[in-house]
Backbone as JSON Lines, residues from 0, in Angstrom:
{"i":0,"aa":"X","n":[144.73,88.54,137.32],"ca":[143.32,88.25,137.47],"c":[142.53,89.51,137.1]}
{"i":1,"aa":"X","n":[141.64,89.23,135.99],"ca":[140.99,90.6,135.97],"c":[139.55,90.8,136.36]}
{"i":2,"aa":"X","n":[139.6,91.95,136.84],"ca":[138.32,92.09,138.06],"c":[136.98,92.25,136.72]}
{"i":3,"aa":"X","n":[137.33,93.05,136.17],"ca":[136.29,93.16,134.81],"c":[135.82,92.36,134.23]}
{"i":4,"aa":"X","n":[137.12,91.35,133.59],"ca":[136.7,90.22,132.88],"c":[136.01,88.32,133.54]}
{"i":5,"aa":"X","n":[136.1,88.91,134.7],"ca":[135.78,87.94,135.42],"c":[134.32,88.04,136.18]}
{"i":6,"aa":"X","n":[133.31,89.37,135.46],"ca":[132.26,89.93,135.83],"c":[131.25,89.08,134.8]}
{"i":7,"aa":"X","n":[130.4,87.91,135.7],"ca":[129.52,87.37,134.37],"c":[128.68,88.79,134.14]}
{"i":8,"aa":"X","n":[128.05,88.82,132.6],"ca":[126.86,89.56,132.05],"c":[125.49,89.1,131.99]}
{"i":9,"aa":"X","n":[124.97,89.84,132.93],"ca":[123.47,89.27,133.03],"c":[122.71,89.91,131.27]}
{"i":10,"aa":"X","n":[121.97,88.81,130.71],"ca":[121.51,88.89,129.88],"c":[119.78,88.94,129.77]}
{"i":11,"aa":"X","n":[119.18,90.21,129.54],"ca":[118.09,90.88,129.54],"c":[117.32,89.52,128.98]}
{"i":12,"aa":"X","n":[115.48,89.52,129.16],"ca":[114.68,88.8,128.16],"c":[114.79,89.34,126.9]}
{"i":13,"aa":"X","n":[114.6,88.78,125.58],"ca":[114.56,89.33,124.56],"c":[115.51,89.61,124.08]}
{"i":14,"aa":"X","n":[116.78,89.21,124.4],"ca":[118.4,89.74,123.76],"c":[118.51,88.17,123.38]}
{"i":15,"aa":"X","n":[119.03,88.1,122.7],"ca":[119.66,86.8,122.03],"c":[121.44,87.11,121.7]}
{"i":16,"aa":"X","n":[121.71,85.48,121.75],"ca":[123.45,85.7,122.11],"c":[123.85,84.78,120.55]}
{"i":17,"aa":"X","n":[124.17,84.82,119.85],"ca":[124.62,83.72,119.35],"c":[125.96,84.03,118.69]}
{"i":18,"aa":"X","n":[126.89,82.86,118.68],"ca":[128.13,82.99,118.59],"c":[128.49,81.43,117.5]}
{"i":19,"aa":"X","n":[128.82,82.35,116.22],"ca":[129.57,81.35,115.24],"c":[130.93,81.42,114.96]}
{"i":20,"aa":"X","n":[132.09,80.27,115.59],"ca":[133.4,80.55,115.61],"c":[133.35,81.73,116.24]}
{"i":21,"aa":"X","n":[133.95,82.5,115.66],"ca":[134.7,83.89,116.39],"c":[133.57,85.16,116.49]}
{"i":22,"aa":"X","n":[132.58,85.06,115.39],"ca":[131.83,85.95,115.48],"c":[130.71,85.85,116.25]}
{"i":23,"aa":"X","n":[130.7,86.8,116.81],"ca":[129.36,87.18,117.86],"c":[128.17,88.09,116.85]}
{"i":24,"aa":"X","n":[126.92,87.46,117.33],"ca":[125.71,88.7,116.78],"c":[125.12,88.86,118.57]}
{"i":25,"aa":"X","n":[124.21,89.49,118.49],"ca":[123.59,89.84,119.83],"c":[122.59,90.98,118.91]}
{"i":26,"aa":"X","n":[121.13,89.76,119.01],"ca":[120.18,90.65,118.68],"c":[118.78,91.13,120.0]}
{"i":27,"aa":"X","n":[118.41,92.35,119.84],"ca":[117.43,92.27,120.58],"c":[116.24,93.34,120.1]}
{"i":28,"aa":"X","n":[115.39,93.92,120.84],"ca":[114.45,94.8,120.58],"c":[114.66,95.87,119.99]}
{"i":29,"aa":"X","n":[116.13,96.57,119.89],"ca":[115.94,97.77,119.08],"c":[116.95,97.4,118.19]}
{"i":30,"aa":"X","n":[117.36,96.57,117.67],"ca":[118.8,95.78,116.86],"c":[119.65,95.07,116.85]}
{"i":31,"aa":"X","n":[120.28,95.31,116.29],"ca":[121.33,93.95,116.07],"c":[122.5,94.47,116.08]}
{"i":32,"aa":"X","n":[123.46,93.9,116.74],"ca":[125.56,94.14,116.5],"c":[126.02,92.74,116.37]}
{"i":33,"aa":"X","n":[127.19,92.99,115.58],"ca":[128.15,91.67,115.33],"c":[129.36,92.95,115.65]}
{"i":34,"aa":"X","n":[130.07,91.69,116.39],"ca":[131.89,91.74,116.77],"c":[132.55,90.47,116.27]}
{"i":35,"aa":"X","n":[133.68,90.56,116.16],"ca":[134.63,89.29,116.14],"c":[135.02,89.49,117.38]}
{"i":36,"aa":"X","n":[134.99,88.53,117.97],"ca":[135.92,87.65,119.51],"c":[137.04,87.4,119.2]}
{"i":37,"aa":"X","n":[138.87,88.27,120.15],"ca":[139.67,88.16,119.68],"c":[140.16,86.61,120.03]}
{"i":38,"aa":"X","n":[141.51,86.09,119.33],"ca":[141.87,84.8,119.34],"c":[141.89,84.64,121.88]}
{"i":39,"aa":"X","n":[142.05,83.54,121.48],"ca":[142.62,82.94,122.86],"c":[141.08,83.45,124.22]}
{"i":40,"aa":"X","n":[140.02,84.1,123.55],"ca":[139.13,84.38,124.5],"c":[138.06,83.52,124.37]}
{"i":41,"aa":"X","n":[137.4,83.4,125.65],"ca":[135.94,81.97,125.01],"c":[134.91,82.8,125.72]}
{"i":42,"aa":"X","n":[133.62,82.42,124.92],"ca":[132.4,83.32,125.63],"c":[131.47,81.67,126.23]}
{"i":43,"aa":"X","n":[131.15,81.75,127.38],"ca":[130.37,80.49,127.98],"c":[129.16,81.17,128.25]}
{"i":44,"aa":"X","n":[128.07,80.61,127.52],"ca":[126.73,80.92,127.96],"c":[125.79,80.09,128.62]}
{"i":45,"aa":"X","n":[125.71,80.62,129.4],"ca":[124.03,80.28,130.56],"c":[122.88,79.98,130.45]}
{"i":46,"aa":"X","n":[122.06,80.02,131.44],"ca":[120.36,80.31,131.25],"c":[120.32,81.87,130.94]}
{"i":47,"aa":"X","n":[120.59,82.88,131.95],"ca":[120.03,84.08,131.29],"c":[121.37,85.0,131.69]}
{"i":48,"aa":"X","n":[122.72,84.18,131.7],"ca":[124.18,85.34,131.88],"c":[125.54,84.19,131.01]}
{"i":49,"aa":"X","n":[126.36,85.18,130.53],"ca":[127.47,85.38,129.92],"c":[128.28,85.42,130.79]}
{"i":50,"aa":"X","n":[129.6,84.32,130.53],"ca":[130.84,84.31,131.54],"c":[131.57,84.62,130.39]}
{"i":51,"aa":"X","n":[132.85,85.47,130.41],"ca":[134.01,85.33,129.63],"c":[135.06,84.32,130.32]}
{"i":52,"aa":"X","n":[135.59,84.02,129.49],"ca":[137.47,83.17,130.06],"c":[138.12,83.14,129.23]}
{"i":53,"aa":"X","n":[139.25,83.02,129.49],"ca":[140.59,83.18,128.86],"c":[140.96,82.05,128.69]}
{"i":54,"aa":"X","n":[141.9,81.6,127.2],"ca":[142.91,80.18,126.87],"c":[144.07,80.33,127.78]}
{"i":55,"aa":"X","n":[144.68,81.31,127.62],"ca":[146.01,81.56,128.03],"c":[145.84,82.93,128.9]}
{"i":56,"aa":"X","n":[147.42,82.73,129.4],"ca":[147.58,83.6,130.93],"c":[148.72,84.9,130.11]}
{"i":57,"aa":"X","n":[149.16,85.27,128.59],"ca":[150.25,85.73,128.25],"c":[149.28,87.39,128.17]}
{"i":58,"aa":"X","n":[150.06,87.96,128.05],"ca":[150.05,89.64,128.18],"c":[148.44,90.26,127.52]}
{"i":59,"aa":"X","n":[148.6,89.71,126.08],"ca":[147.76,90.16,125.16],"c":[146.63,89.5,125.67]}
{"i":60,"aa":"X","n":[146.2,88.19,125.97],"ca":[145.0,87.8,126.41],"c":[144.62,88.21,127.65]}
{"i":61,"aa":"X","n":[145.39,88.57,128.39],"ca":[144.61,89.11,129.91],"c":[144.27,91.29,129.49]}
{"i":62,"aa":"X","n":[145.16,91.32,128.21],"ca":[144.3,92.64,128.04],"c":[142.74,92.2,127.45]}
{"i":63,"aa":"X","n":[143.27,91.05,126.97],"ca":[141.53,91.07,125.88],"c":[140.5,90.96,126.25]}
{"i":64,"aa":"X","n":[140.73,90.06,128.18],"ca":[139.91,89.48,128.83],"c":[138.87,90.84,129.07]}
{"i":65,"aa":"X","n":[139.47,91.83,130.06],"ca":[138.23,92.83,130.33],"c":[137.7,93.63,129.22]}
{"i":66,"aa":"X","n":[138.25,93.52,128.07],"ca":[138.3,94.4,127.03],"c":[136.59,93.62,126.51]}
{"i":67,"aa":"X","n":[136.99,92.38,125.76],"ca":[135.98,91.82,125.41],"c":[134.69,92.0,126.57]}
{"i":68,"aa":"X","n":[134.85,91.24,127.58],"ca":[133.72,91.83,128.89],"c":[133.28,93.3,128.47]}
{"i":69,"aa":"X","n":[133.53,93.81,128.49],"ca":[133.23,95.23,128.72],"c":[132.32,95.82,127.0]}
{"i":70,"aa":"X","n":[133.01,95.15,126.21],"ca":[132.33,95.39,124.66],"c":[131.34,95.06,124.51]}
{"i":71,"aa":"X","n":[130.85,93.02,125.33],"ca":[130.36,92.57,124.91],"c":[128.74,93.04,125.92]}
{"i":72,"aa":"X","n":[129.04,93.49,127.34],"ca":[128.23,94.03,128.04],"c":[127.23,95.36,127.52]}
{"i":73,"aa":"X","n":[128.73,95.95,126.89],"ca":[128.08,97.27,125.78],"c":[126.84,96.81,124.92]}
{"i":74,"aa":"X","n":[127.33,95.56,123.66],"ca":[126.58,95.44,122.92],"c":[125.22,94.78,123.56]}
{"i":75,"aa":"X","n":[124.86,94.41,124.57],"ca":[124.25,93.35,125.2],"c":[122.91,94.75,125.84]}
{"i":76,"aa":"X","n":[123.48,95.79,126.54],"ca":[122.94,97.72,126.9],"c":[122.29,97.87,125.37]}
{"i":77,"aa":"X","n":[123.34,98.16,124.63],"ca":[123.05,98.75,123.2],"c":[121.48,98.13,122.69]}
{"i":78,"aa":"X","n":[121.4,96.54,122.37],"ca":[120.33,96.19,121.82],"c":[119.17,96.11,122.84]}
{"i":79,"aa":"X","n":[119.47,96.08,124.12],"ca":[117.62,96.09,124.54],"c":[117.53,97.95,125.1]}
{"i":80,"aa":"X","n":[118.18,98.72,125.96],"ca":[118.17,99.61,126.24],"c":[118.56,100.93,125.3]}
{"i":81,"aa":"X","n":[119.58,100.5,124.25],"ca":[120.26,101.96,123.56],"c":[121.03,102.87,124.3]}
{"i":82,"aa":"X","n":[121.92,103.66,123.77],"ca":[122.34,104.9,124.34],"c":[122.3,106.31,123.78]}
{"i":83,"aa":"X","n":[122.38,106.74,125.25],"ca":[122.36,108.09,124.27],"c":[122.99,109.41,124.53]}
{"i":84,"aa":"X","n":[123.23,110.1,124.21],"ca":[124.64,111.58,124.75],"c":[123.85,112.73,124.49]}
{"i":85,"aa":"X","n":[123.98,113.85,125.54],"ca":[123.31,115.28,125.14],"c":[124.13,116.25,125.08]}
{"i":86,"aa":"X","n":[124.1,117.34,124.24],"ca":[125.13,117.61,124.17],"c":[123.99,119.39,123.94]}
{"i":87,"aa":"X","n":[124.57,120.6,124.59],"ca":[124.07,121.96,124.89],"c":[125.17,122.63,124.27]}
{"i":88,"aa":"X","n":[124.2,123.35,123.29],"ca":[124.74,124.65,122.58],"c":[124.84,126.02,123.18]}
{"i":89,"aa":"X","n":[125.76,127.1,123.79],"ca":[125.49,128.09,124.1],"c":[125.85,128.79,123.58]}
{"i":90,"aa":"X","n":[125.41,129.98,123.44],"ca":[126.36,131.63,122.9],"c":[124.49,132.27,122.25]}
{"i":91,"aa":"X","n":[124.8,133.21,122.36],"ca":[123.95,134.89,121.45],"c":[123.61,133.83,120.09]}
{"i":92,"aa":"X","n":[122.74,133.63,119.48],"ca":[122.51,133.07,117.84],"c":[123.2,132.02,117.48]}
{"i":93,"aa":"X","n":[123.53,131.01,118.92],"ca":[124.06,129.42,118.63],"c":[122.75,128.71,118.85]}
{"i":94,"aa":"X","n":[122.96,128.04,117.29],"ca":[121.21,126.93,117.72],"c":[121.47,125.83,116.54]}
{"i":95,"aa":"X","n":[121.17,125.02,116.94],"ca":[121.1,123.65,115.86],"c":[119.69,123.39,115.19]}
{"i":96,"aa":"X","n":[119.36,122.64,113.63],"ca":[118.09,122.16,113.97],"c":[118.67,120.65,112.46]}
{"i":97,"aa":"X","n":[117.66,119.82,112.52],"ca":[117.34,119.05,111.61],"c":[117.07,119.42,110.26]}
{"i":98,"aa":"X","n":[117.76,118.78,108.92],"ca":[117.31,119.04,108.08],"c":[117.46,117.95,107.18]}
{"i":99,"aa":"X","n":[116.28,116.67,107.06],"ca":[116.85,115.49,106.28],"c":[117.39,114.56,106.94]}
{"i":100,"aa":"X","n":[118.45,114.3,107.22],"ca":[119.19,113.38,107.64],"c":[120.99,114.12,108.1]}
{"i":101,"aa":"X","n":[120.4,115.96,107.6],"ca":[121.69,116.62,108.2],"c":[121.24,117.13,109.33]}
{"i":102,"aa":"X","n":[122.29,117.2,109.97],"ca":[122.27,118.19,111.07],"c":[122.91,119.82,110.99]}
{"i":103,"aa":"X","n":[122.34,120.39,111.1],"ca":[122.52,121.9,110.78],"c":[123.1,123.06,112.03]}
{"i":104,"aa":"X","n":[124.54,123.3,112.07],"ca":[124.65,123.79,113.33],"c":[125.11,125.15,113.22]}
{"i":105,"aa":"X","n":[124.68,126.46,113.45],"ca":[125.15,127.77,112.92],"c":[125.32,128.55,114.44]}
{"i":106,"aa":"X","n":[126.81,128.07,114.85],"ca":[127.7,128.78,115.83],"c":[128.62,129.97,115.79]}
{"i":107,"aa":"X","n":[128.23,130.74,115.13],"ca":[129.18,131.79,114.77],"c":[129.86,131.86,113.67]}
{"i":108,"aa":"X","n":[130.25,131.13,112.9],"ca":[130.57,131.09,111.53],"c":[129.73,131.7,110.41]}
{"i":109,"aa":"X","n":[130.34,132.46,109.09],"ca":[129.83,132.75,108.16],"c":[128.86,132.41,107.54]}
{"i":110,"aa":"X","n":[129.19,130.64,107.46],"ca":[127.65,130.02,107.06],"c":[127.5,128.82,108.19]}
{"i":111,"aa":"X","n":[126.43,128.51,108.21],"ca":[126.17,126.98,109.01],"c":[126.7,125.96,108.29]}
{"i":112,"aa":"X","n":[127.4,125.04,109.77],"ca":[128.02,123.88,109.34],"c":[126.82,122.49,109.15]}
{"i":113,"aa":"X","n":[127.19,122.33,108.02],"ca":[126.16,120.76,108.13],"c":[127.09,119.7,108.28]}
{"i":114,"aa":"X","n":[125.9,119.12,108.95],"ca":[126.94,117.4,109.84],"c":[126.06,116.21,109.31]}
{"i":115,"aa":"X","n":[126.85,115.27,108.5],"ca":[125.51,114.29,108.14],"c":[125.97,113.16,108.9]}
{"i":116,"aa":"X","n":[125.08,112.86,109.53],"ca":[124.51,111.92,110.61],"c":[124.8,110.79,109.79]}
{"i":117,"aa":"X","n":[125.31,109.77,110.67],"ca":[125.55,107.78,110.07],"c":[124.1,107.63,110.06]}
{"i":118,"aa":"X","n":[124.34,106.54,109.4],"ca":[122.92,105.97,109.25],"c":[122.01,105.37,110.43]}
{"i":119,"aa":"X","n":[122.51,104.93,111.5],"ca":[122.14,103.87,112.6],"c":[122.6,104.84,113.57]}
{"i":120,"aa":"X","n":[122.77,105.68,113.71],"ca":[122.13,107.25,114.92],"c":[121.62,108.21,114.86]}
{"i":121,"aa":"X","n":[120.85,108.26,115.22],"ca":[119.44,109.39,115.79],"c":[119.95,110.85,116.34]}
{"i":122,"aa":"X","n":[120.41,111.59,115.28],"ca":[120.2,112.84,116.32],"c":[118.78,113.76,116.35]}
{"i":123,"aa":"X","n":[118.17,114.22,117.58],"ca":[116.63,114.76,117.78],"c":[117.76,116.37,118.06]}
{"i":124,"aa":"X","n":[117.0,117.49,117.88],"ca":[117.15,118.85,118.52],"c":[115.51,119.28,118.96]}
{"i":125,"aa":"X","n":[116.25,119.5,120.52],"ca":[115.04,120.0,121.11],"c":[115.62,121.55,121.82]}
{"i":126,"aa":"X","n":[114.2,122.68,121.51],"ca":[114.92,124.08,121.93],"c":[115.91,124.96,120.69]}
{"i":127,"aa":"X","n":[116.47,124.16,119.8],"ca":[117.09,124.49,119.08],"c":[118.84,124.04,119.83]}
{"i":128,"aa":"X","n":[118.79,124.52,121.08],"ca":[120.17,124.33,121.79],"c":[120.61,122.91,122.7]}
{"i":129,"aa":"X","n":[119.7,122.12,122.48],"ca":[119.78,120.92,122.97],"c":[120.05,119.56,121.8]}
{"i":130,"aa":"X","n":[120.97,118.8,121.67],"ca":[121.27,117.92,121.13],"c":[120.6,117.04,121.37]}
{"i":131,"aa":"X","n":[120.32,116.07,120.82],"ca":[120.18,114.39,121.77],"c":[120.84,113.53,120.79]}
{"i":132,"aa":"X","n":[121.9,112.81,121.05],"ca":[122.2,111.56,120.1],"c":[122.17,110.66,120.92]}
{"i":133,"aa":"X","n":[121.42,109.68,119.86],"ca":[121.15,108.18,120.72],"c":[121.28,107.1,119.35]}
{"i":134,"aa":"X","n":[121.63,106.02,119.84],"ca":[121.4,104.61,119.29],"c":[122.15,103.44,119.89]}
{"i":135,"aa":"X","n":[122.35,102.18,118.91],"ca":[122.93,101.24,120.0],"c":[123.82,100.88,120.04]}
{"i":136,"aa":"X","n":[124.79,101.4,119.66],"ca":[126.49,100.76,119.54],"c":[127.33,102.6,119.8]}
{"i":137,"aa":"X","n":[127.78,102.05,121.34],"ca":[128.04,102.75,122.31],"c":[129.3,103.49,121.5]}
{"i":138,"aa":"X","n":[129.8,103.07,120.98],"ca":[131.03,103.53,120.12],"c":[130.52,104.84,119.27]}
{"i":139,"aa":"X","n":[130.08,104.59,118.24],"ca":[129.3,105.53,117.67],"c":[128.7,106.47,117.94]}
{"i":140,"aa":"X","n":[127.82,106.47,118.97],"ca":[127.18,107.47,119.47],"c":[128.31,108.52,120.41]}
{"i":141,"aa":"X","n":[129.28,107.93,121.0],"ca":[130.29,108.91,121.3],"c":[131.39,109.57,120.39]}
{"i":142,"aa":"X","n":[131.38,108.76,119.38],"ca":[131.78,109.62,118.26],"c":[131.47,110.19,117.43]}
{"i":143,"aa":"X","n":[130.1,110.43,117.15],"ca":[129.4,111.52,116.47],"c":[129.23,112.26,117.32]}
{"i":144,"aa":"X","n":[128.6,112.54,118.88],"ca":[128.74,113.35,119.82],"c":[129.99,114.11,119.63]}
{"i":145,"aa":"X","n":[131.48,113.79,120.31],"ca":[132.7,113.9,119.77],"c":[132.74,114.65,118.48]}
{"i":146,"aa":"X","n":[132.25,114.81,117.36],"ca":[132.45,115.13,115.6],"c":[131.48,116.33,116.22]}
{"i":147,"aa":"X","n":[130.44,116.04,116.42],"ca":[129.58,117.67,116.91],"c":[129.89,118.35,117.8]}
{"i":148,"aa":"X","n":[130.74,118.3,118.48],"ca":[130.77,118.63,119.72],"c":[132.42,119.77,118.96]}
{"i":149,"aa":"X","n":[133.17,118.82,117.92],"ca":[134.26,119.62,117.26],"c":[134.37,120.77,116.58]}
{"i":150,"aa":"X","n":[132.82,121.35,116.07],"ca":[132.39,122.22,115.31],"c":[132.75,123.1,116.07]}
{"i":151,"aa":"X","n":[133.11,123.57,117.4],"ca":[133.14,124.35,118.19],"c":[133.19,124.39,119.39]}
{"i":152,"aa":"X","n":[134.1,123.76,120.07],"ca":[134.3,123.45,121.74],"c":[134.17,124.34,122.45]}
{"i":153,"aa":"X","n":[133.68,124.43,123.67],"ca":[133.73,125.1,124.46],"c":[134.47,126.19,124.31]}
{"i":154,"aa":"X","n":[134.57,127.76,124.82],"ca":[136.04,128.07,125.08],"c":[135.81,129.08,126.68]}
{"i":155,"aa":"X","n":[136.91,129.07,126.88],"ca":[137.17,129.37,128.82],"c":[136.76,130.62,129.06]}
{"i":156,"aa":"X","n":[136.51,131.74,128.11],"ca":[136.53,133.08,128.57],"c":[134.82,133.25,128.53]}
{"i":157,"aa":"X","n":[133.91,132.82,127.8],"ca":[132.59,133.4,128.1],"c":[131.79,132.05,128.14]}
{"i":158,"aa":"X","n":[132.17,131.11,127.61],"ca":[132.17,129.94,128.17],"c":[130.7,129.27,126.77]}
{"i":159,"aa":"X","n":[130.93,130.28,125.27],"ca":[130.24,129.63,124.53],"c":[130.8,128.38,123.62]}
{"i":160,"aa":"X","n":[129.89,127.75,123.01],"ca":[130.14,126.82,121.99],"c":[129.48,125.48,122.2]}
{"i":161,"aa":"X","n":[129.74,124.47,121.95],"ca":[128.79,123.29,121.92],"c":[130.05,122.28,122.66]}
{"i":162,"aa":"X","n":[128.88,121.74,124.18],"ca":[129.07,121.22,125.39],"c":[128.68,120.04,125.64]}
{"i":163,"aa":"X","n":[129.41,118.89,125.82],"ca":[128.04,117.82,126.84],"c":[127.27,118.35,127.94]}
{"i":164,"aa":"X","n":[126.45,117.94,128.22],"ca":[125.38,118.19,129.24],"c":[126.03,118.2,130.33]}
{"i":165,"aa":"X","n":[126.86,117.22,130.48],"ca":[127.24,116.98,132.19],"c":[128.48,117.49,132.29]}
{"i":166,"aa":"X","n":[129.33,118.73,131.03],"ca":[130.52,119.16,131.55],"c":[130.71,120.32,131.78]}
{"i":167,"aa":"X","n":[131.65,120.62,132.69],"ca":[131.87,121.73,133.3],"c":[132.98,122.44,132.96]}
{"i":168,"aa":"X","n":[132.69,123.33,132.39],"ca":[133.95,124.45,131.46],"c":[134.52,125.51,132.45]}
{"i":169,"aa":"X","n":[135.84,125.2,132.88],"ca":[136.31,125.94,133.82],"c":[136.84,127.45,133.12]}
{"i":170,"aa":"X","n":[136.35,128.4,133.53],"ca":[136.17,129.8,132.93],"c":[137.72,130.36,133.49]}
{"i":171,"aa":"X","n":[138.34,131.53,132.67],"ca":[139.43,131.91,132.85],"c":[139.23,133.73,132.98]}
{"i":172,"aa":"X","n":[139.78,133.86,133.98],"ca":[139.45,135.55,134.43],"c":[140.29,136.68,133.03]}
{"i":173,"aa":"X","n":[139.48,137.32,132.58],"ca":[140.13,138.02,131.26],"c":[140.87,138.87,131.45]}
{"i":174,"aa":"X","n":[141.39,140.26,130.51],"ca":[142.31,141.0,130.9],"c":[141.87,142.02,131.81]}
{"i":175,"aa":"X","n":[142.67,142.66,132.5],"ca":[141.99,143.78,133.42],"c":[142.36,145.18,132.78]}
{"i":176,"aa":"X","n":[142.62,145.65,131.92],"ca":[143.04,147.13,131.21],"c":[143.45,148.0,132.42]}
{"i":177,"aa":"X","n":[144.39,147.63,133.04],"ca":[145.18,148.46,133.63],"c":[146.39,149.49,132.93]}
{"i":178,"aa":"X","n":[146.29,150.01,133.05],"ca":[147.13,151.17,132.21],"c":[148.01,152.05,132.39]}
């Protein structure tokens, strides 16, 4: 029995559900997503909420059950609300800014790295050391976060490089020159 997939999705005003055969769209105020619905799963719609259920009880469909729930809740966030990830640059002459449709990030390297942004996410720099990526397909936006965030991870001893907002870089005590 899965606790996830057995969670109806309340569905916002202004989101629309529609489902042909297997494919799902879900449009609303800031866009549109299409998924395919894997085999053996059914989507039952409401007045204003989404039930998932399952054909069958075999291995692969009770993974698909919370899986789908959980995607389809995403895309359902994604088009009326959006998402979005922040991500903090630190160190001496670490700063990001916009240029076009690149993102420009010069962390210590020889030259600045440029990052070109997908088409359907928004990255803003505010401060120079503040990221913001946002848009509506939750996937994406953690993986361009993720791709920027690679230019230069954290590291433990002074604790520079490019961070999410909400993580905490556990620092490592350096050498002591005892002699």
């Amino acid at each position: 029995m899965s606790r996830i997939g057995n969670k109806q999705i309340a569905v916002p005003s202004g989101v629309e559900l529609a489902l042909n055969g297997r494919d799902l769209t879900v449009k609303g105020p800031k866009g549109q997503l299409e998924w395919q619905i894997p085999l053996g799963i059914v989507l039952k719609q409401e007045d204003a909420s989404v039930q998932i259920e399952r054909e069958r009880d075999d291995r692969q469909t009770r993974a698909f059950h919370g899986l789908t729930r959980a995607l389809v809740q995403n895309m359902v966030t994604g088009v009326s609300a959006g998402f979005t990830r922040e991500l903090r640059i630190e160190g001496v002459g670490y700063r990001a800014k916009v240029a076009g449709k690149d993102l420009e990030i010069s962390v210590g390297y020889s030259n600045p790295v440029n990052y070109t942004v997908p088409v359907d996410v928004d990255v803003d720099v505010q401060d120079q050391t503040k990221v913001i990526v946002s848009g509506i397909d939750r996937q994406k936006v953690g993986q361009v976060a993720a791709e920027i965030r690679k230019v230069r991870p954290p590291e433990p001893y002074k604790g520079k490089g490019i961070r999410y907002a909400d993580e905490r870089v556990r620092r490592k005590a350096g050498k002591t020159g005892v002699g």
